[in-house]
Amino acid sequence: MAHTRADFENLVNDLFSVVWKADDMDAIDRLFDPECRVRGLVPGVSLNRAEYREAVEQYQQLARLDRFELLDVLHDGADRAAVRLQLHLTAVIAGGSAPQDAMMFIELRNRRMLTLHVQFDTLQYFELIGALPANSAFLLLTGHALT
């Protein structure tokens, strides 16, 4: 089954507005294929639907999604797309708000997410809310520890 760009846009919009923002974890079962694998949310770990739910709940203890913007969808004309987003988060403990850039590579099966590869620019987000010094990436590249 070939999927449309709108299929990807709708699923990503539902994922962030219903699951992440409205906290409806049951929607994960509707949006994700039963055999779904999510990579990148937890480094080095491939998550199934139940594990993804747990990861979202844990992440929400650290940051609240205020809003999101779907910036680009690059669709292959069939079952895969690359998506670029900007999330606007508020740190739960520190209270600071900042944007966080994100990318997702998605494969669909029957209009449900089968494979996701996600990447969030966490380093920049931590810099913007004041949890890390500015230009931390450059400090890390020079071999300095962030202590």
mmCIF file with all atom_site columns, C-alpha atoms in Angstrom:
data_model
loop_
_atom_site.group_PDB
_atom_site.id
_atom_site.type_symbol
_atom_site.label_atom_id
_atom_site.label_alt_id
_atom_site.label_comp_id
_atom_site.label_asym_id
_atom_site.label_entity_id
_atom_site.label_seq_id
_atom_site.pdbx_PDB_ins_code
_atom_site.Cartn_x
_atom_site.Cartn_y
_atom_site.Cartn_z
_atom_site.occupancy
_atom_site.B_iso_or_equiv
_atom_site.pdbx_formal_charge
_atom_site.auth_seq_id
_atom_site.auth_comp_id
_atom_site.auth_asym_id
_atom_site.auth_atom_id
_atom_site.pdbx_PDB_model_num
ATOM 1   C CA . MET A 1 1   ? 0.000  0.000  0.000  1.00 0.00 ? 1   MET A CA 1
ATOM 2   C CA . ALA A 1 2   ? 1.443  3.341  -1.022 1.00 0.00 ? 2   ALA A CA 1
ATOM 3   C CA . HIS A 1 3   ? 1.056  6.084  1.550  1.00 0.00 ? 3   HIS A CA 1
ATOM 4   C CA . THR A 1 4   ? 0.633  9.795  0.910  1.00 0.00 ? 4   THR A CA 1
ATOM 5   C CA . ARG A 1 5   ? 2.437  12.765 2.387  1.00 0.00 ? 5   ARG A CA 1
ATOM 6   C CA . ALA A 1 6   ? -0.809 13.543 4.233  1.00 0.00 ? 6   ALA A CA 1
ATOM 7   C CA . ASP A 1 7   ? -0.681 10.107 5.915  1.00 0.00 ? 7   ASP A CA 1
ATOM 8   C CA . PHE A 1 8   ? 2.702  10.996 7.407  1.00 0.00 ? 8   PHE A CA 1
ATOM 9   C CA . GLU A 1 9   ? 1.628  14.516 8.380  1.00 0.00 ? 9   GLU A CA 1
ATOM 10  C CA . ASN A 1 10  ? -1.527 13.222 10.084 1.00 0.00 ? 10  ASN A CA 1
ATOM 11  C CA . LEU A 1 11  ? 0.323  10.536 12.044 1.00 0.00 ? 11  LEU A CA 1
ATOM 12  C CA . VAL A 1 12  ? 3.043  12.924 13.225 1.00 0.00 ? 12  VAL A CA 1
ATOM 13  C CA . ASN A 1 13  ? 0.448  15.547 14.171 1.00 0.00 ? 13  ASN A CA 1
ATOM 14  C CA . ASP A 1 14  ? -1.509 12.926 16.115 1.00 0.00 ? 14  ASP A CA 1
ATOM 15  C CA . LEU A 1 15  ? 1.627  11.599 17.778 1.00 0.00 ? 15  LEU A CA 1
ATOM 16  C CA . PHE A 1 16  ? 2.614  14.971 19.168 1.00 0.00 ? 16  PHE A CA 1
ATOM 17  C CA . SER A 1 17  ? -0.814 16.540 19.760 1.00 0.00 ? 17  SER A CA 1
ATOM 18  C CA . VAL A 1 18  ? -2.585 13.467 21.161 1.00 0.00 ? 18  VAL A CA 1
ATOM 19  C CA . VAL A 1 19  ? 0.183  11.382 22.782 1.00 0.00 ? 19  VAL A CA 1
ATOM 20  C CA . TRP A 1 20  ? 2.793  13.949 23.821 1.00 0.00 ? 20  TRP A CA 1
ATOM 21  C CA . LYS A 1 21  ? 0.630  17.035 24.428 1.00 0.00 ? 21  LYS A CA 1
ATOM 22  C CA . ALA A 1 22  ? -2.763 15.608 25.492 1.00 0.00 ? 22  ALA A CA 1
ATOM 23  C CA . ASP A 1 23  ? -1.111 12.688 27.323 1.00 0.00 ? 23  ASP A CA 1
ATOM 24  C CA . ASP A 1 24  ? -3.310 10.029 25.672 1.00 0.00 ? 24  ASP A CA 1
ATOM 25  C CA . MET A 1 25  ? -1.009 7.001  25.870 1.00 0.00 ? 25  MET A CA 1
ATOM 26  C CA . ASP A 1 26  ? -3.736 4.682  24.538 1.00 0.00 ? 26  ASP A CA 1
ATOM 27  C CA . ALA A 1 27  ? -3.424 6.431  21.156 1.00 0.00 ? 27  ALA A CA 1
ATOM 28  C CA . ILE A 1 28  ? -0.018 4.752  20.752 1.00 0.00 ? 28  ILE A CA 1
ATOM 29  C CA . ASP A 1 29  ? -1.798 1.478  19.967 1.00 0.00 ? 29  ASP A CA 1
ATOM 30  C CA . ARG A 1 30  ? -3.801 3.212  17.220 1.00 0.00 ? 30  ARG A CA 1
ATOM 31  C CA . LEU A 1 31  ? -0.818 5.043  15.690 1.00 0.00 ? 31  LEU A CA 1
ATOM 32  C CA . PHE A 1 32  ? 1.827  2.300  15.887 1.00 0.00 ? 32  PHE A CA 1
ATOM 33  C CA . ASP A 1 33  ? 1.860  -1.077 14.167 1.00 0.00 ? 33  ASP A CA 1
ATOM 34  C CA . PRO A 1 34  ? 1.971  -3.979 16.679 1.00 0.00 ? 34  PRO A CA 1
ATOM 35  C CA . GLU A 1 35  ? 5.450  -4.869 15.347 1.00 0.00 ? 35  GLU A CA 1
ATOM 36  C CA . CYS A 1 36  ? 6.689  -1.266 15.557 1.00 0.00 ? 36  CYS A CA 1
ATOM 37  C CA . ARG A 1 37  ? 10.280 -0.504 16.556 1.00 0.00 ? 37  ARG A CA 1
ATOM 38  C CA . VAL A 1 38  ? 11.390 2.958  17.699 1.00 0.00 ? 38  VAL A CA 1
ATOM 39  C CA . ARG A 1 39  ? 15.097 3.713  17.607 1.00 0.00 ? 39  ARG A CA 1
ATOM 40  C CA . GLY A 1 40  ? 16.921 6.780  18.870 1.00 0.00 ? 40  GLY A CA 1
ATOM 41  C CA . LEU A 1 41  ? 14.620 7.922  21.669 1.00 0.00 ? 41  LEU A CA 1
ATOM 42  C CA . VAL A 1 42  ? 16.704 5.896  24.109 1.00 0.00 ? 42  VAL A CA 1
ATOM 43  C CA . PRO A 1 43  ? 20.293 5.656  22.799 1.00 0.00 ? 43  PRO A CA 1
ATOM 44  C CA . GLY A 1 44  ? 21.255 2.159  21.689 1.00 0.00 ? 44  GLY A CA 1
ATOM 45  C CA . VAL A 1 45  ? 17.823 0.662  22.417 1.00 0.00 ? 45  VAL A CA 1
ATOM 46  C CA . SER A 1 46  ? 15.051 -0.414 20.042 1.00 0.00 ? 46  SER A CA 1
ATOM 47  C CA . LEU A 1 47  ? 11.667 0.127  21.707 1.00 0.00 ? 47  LEU A CA 1
ATOM 48  C CA . ASN A 1 48  ? 8.379  -1.656 21.082 1.00 0.00 ? 48  ASN A CA 1
ATOM 49  C CA . ARG A 1 49  ? 4.998  0.069  21.645 1.00 0.00 ? 49  ARG A CA 1
ATOM 50  C CA . ALA A 1 50  ? 4.857  -0.639 25.394 1.00 0.00 ? 50  ALA A CA 1
ATOM 51  C CA . GLU A 1 51  ? 8.449  0.488  25.907 1.00 0.00 ? 51  GLU A CA 1
ATOM 52  C CA . TYR A 1 52  ? 7.803  3.624  23.840 1.00 0.00 ? 52  TYR A CA 1
ATOM 53  C CA . ARG A 1 53  ? 4.852  4.446  26.102 1.00 0.00 ? 53  ARG A CA 1
ATOM 54  C CA . GLU A 1 54  ? 7.109  4.117  29.162 1.00 0.00 ? 54  GLU A CA 1
ATOM 55  C CA . ALA A 1 55  ? 9.805  6.272  27.546 1.00 0.00 ? 55  ALA A CA 1
ATOM 56  C CA . VAL A 1 56  ? 7.263  9.023  26.744 1.00 0.00 ? 56  VAL A CA 1
ATOM 57  C CA . GLU A 1 57  ? 5.931  8.950  30.319 1.00 0.00 ? 57  GLU A CA 1
ATOM 58  C CA . GLN A 1 58  ? 9.478  9.220  31.704 1.00 0.00 ? 58  GLN A CA 1
ATOM 59  C CA . TYR A 1 59  ? 10.402 12.025 29.302 1.00 0.00 ? 59  TYR A CA 1
ATOM 60  C CA . GLN A 1 60  ? 7.286  13.936 30.350 1.00 0.00 ? 60  GLN A CA 1
ATOM 61  C CA . GLN A 1 61  ? 8.604  13.939 33.917 1.00 0.00 ? 61  GLN A CA 1
ATOM 62  C CA . LEU A 1 62  ? 11.494 16.082 32.616 1.00 0.00 ? 62  LEU A CA 1
ATOM 63  C CA . ALA A 1 63  ? 9.851  18.313 30.022 1.00 0.00 ? 63  ALA A CA 1
ATOM 64  C CA . ARG A 1 64  ? 6.342  19.368 28.992 1.00 0.00 ? 64  ARG A CA 1
ATOM 65  C CA . LEU A 1 65  ? 5.486  19.825 25.318 1.00 0.00 ? 65  LEU A CA 1
ATOM 66  C CA . ASP A 1 66  ? 3.920  23.268 24.911 1.00 0.00 ? 66  ASP A CA 1
ATOM 67  C CA . ARG A 1 67  ? 3.550  23.123 21.140 1.00 0.00 ? 67  ARG A CA 1
ATOM 68  C CA . PHE A 1 68  ? 5.224  21.731 18.029 1.00 0.00 ? 68  PHE A CA 1
ATOM 69  C CA . GLU A 1 69  ? 5.723  22.733 14.429 1.00 0.00 ? 69  GLU A CA 1
ATOM 70  C CA . LEU A 1 70  ? 5.929  20.283 11.549 1.00 0.00 ? 70  LEU A CA 1
ATOM 71  C CA . LEU A 1 71  ? 8.548  21.941 9.334  1.00 0.00 ? 71  LEU A CA 1
ATOM 72  C CA . ASP A 1 72  ? 9.247  19.473 6.508  1.00 0.00 ? 72  ASP A CA 1
ATOM 73  C CA . VAL A 1 73  ? 8.057  16.117 5.231  1.00 0.00 ? 73  VAL A CA 1
ATOM 74  C CA . LEU A 1 74  ? 10.215 14.465 2.576  1.00 0.00 ? 74  LEU A CA 1
ATOM 75  C CA . HIS A 1 75  ? 8.150  11.548 1.271  1.00 0.00 ? 75  HIS A CA 1
ATOM 76  C CA . ASP A 1 76  ? 9.529  8.783  -0.975 1.00 0.00 ? 76  ASP A CA 1
ATOM 77  C CA . GLY A 1 77  ? 6.173  8.295  -2.718 1.00 0.00 ? 77  GLY A CA 1
ATOM 78  C CA . ALA A 1 78  ? 5.585  4.947  -1.007 1.00 0.00 ? 78  ALA A CA 1
ATOM 79  C CA . ASP A 1 79  ? 6.089  3.931  2.630  1.00 0.00 ? 79  ASP A CA 1
ATOM 80  C CA . ARG A 1 80  ? 8.928  6.087  3.986  1.00 0.00 ? 80  ARG A CA 1
ATOM 81  C CA . ALA A 1 81  ? 9.399  9.727  4.915  1.00 0.00 ? 81  ALA A CA 1
ATOM 82  C CA . ALA A 1 82  ? 11.819 12.006 6.728  1.00 0.00 ? 82  ALA A CA 1
ATOM 83  C CA . VAL A 1 83  ? 10.190 14.579 8.990  1.00 0.00 ? 83  VAL A CA 1
ATOM 84  C CA . ARG A 1 84  ? 11.708 17.695 10.530 1.00 0.00 ? 84  ARG A CA 1
ATOM 85  C CA . LEU A 1 85  ? 10.038 19.289 13.561 1.00 0.00 ? 85  LEU A CA 1
ATOM 86  C CA . GLN A 1 86  ? 10.569 21.932 16.154 1.00 0.00 ? 86  GLN A CA 1
ATOM 87  C CA . LEU A 1 87  ? 9.256  21.156 19.609 1.00 0.00 ? 87  LEU A CA 1
ATOM 88  C CA . HIS A 1 88  ? 8.683  23.888 22.189 1.00 0.00 ? 88  HIS A CA 1
ATOM 89  C CA . LEU A 1 89  ? 9.310  22.442 25.641 1.00 0.00 ? 89  LEU A CA 1
ATOM 90  C CA . THR A 1 90  ? 9.270  23.619 29.229 1.00 0.00 ? 90  THR A CA 1
ATOM 91  C CA . ALA A 1 91  ? 11.625 21.911 31.654 1.00 0.00 ? 91  ALA A CA 1
ATOM 92  C CA . VAL A 1 92  ? 9.535  20.609 34.565 1.00 0.00 ? 92  VAL A CA 1
ATOM 93  C CA . ILE A 1 93  ? 12.107 21.255 37.320 1.00 0.00 ? 93  ILE A CA 1
ATOM 94  C CA . ALA A 1 94  ? 13.916 24.345 36.022 1.00 0.00 ? 94  ALA A CA 1
ATOM 95  C CA . GLY A 1 95  ? 10.846 25.927 34.425 1.00 0.00 ? 95  GLY A CA 1
ATOM 96  C CA . GLY A 1 96  ? 12.828 27.206 31.428 1.00 0.00 ? 96  GLY A CA 1
ATOM 97  C CA . SER A 1 97  ? 11.222 27.043 28.000 1.00 0.00 ? 97  SER A CA 1
ATOM 98  C CA . ALA A 1 98  ? 13.085 26.579 24.744 1.00 0.00 ? 98  ALA A CA 1
ATOM 99  C CA . PRO A 1 99  ? 12.733 25.085 21.281 1.00 0.00 ? 99  PRO A CA 1
ATOM 100 C CA . GLN A 1 100 ? 14.165 21.670 20.496 1.00 0.00 ? 100 GLN A CA 1
ATOM 101 C CA . ASP A 1 101 ? 14.881 20.566 16.945 1.00 0.00 ? 101 ASP A CA 1
ATOM 102 C CA . ALA A 1 102 ? 13.912 17.012 16.019 1.00 0.00 ? 102 ALA A CA 1
ATOM 103 C CA . MET A 1 103 ? 14.014 14.656 13.048 1.00 0.00 ? 103 MET A CA 1
ATOM 104 C CA . MET A 1 104 ? 12.140 11.431 12.423 1.00 0.00 ? 104 MET A CA 1
ATOM 105 C CA . PHE A 1 105 ? 12.595 8.814  9.740  1.00 0.00 ? 105 PHE A CA 1
ATOM 106 C CA . ILE A 1 106 ? 9.350  6.878  9.469  1.00 0.00 ? 106 ILE A CA 1
ATOM 107 C CA . GLU A 1 107 ? 8.231  3.733  7.696  1.00 0.00 ? 107 GLU A CA 1
ATOM 108 C CA . LEU A 1 108 ? 4.491  3.019  7.564  1.00 0.00 ? 108 LEU A CA 1
ATOM 109 C CA . ARG A 1 109 ? 2.489  -0.157 7.170  1.00 0.00 ? 109 ARG A CA 1
ATOM 110 C CA . ASN A 1 110 ? -1.285 0.132  6.701  1.00 0.00 ? 110 ASN A CA 1
ATOM 111 C CA . ARG A 1 111 ? -1.250 3.812  7.775  1.00 0.00 ? 111 ARG A CA 1
ATOM 112 C CA . ARG A 1 112 ? 0.453  2.965  11.081 1.00 0.00 ? 112 ARG A CA 1
ATOM 113 C CA . MET A 1 113 ? 4.031  3.599  12.098 1.00 0.00 ? 113 MET A CA 1
ATOM 114 C CA . LEU A 1 114 ? 6.164  0.485  11.654 1.00 0.00 ? 114 LEU A CA 1
ATOM 115 C CA . THR A 1 115 ? 9.685  1.836  12.068 1.00 0.00 ? 115 THR A CA 1
ATOM 116 C CA . LEU A 1 116 ? 10.789 5.145  13.552 1.00 0.00 ? 116 LEU A CA 1
ATOM 117 C CA . HIS A 1 117 ? 14.281 6.525  13.856 1.00 0.00 ? 117 HIS A CA 1
ATOM 118 C CA . VAL A 1 118 ? 14.153 9.679  15.996 1.00 0.00 ? 118 VAL A CA 1
ATOM 119 C CA . GLN A 1 119 ? 16.717 12.287 16.913 1.00 0.00 ? 119 GLN A CA 1
ATOM 120 C CA . PHE A 1 120 ? 16.248 15.220 19.290 1.00 0.00 ? 120 PHE A CA 1
ATOM 121 C CA . ASP A 1 121 ? 18.829 17.997 19.664 1.00 0.00 ? 121 ASP A CA 1
ATOM 122 C CA . THR A 1 122 ? 18.988 17.583 23.418 1.00 0.00 ? 122 THR A CA 1
ATOM 123 C CA . LEU A 1 123 ? 22.369 19.280 23.804 1.00 0.00 ? 123 LEU A CA 1
ATOM 124 C CA . GLN A 1 124 ? 21.137 22.564 22.329 1.00 0.00 ? 124 GLN A CA 1
ATOM 125 C CA . TYR A 1 125 ? 17.933 22.358 24.393 1.00 0.00 ? 125 TYR A CA 1
ATOM 126 C CA . PHE A 1 126 ? 19.915 21.947 27.622 1.00 0.00 ? 126 PHE A CA 1
ATOM 127 C CA . GLU A 1 127 ? 22.070 24.933 26.633 1.00 0.00 ? 127 GLU A CA 1
ATOM 128 C CA . LEU A 1 128 ? 18.997 27.086 25.975 1.00 0.00 ? 128 LEU A CA 1
ATOM 129 C CA . ILE A 1 129 ? 17.354 26.311 29.334 1.00 0.00 ? 129 ILE A CA 1
ATOM 130 C CA . GLY A 1 130 ? 20.640 26.973 31.147 1.00 0.00 ? 130 GLY A CA 1
ATOM 131 C CA . ALA A 1 131 ? 21.355 23.382 32.207 1.00 0.00 ? 131 ALA A CA 1
ATOM 132 C CA . LEU A 1 132 ? 24.619 23.378 30.192 1.00 0.00 ? 132 LEU A CA 1
ATOM 133 C CA . PRO A 1 133 ? 26.989 26.193 29.236 1.00 0.00 ? 133 PRO A CA 1
ATOM 134 C CA . ALA A 1 134 ? 26.649 27.811 25.809 1.00 0.00 ? 134 ALA A CA 1
ATOM 135 C CA . ASN A 1 135 ? 28.662 26.133 23.050 1.00 0.00 ? 135 ASN A CA 1
ATOM 136 C CA . SER A 1 136 ? 28.887 22.847 24.961 1.00 0.00 ? 136 SER A CA 1
ATOM 137 C CA . ALA A 1 137 ? 29.306 20.936 21.702 1.00 0.00 ? 137 ALA A CA 1
ATOM 138 C CA . PHE A 1 138 ? 32.534 22.815 20.996 1.00 0.00 ? 138 PHE A CA 1
ATOM 139 C CA . LEU A 1 139 ? 33.788 22.137 24.519 1.00 0.00 ? 139 LEU A CA 1
ATOM 140 C CA . LEU A 1 140 ? 33.078 18.428 24.079 1.00 0.00 ? 140 LEU A CA 1
ATOM 141 C CA . LEU A 1 141 ? 34.893 18.371 20.735 1.00 0.00 ? 141 LEU A CA 1
ATOM 142 C CA . THR A 1 142 ? 38.007 19.791 22.388 1.00 0.00 ? 142 THR A CA 1
ATOM 143 C CA . GLY A 1 143 ? 37.928 17.027 24.988 1.00 0.00 ? 143 GLY A CA 1
ATOM 144 C CA . HIS A 1 144 ? 36.717 19.099 27.938 1.00 0.00 ? 144 HIS A CA 1
ATOM 145 C CA . ALA A 1 145 ? 34.327 17.481 30.383 1.00 0.00 ? 145 ALA A CA 1
ATOM 146 C CA . LEU A 1 146 ? 31.060 19.230 31.180 1.00 0.00 ? 146 LEU A CA 1
ATOM 147 C CA . THR A 1 147 ? 31.215 19.227 34.974 1.00 0.00 ? 147 THR A CA 1
#
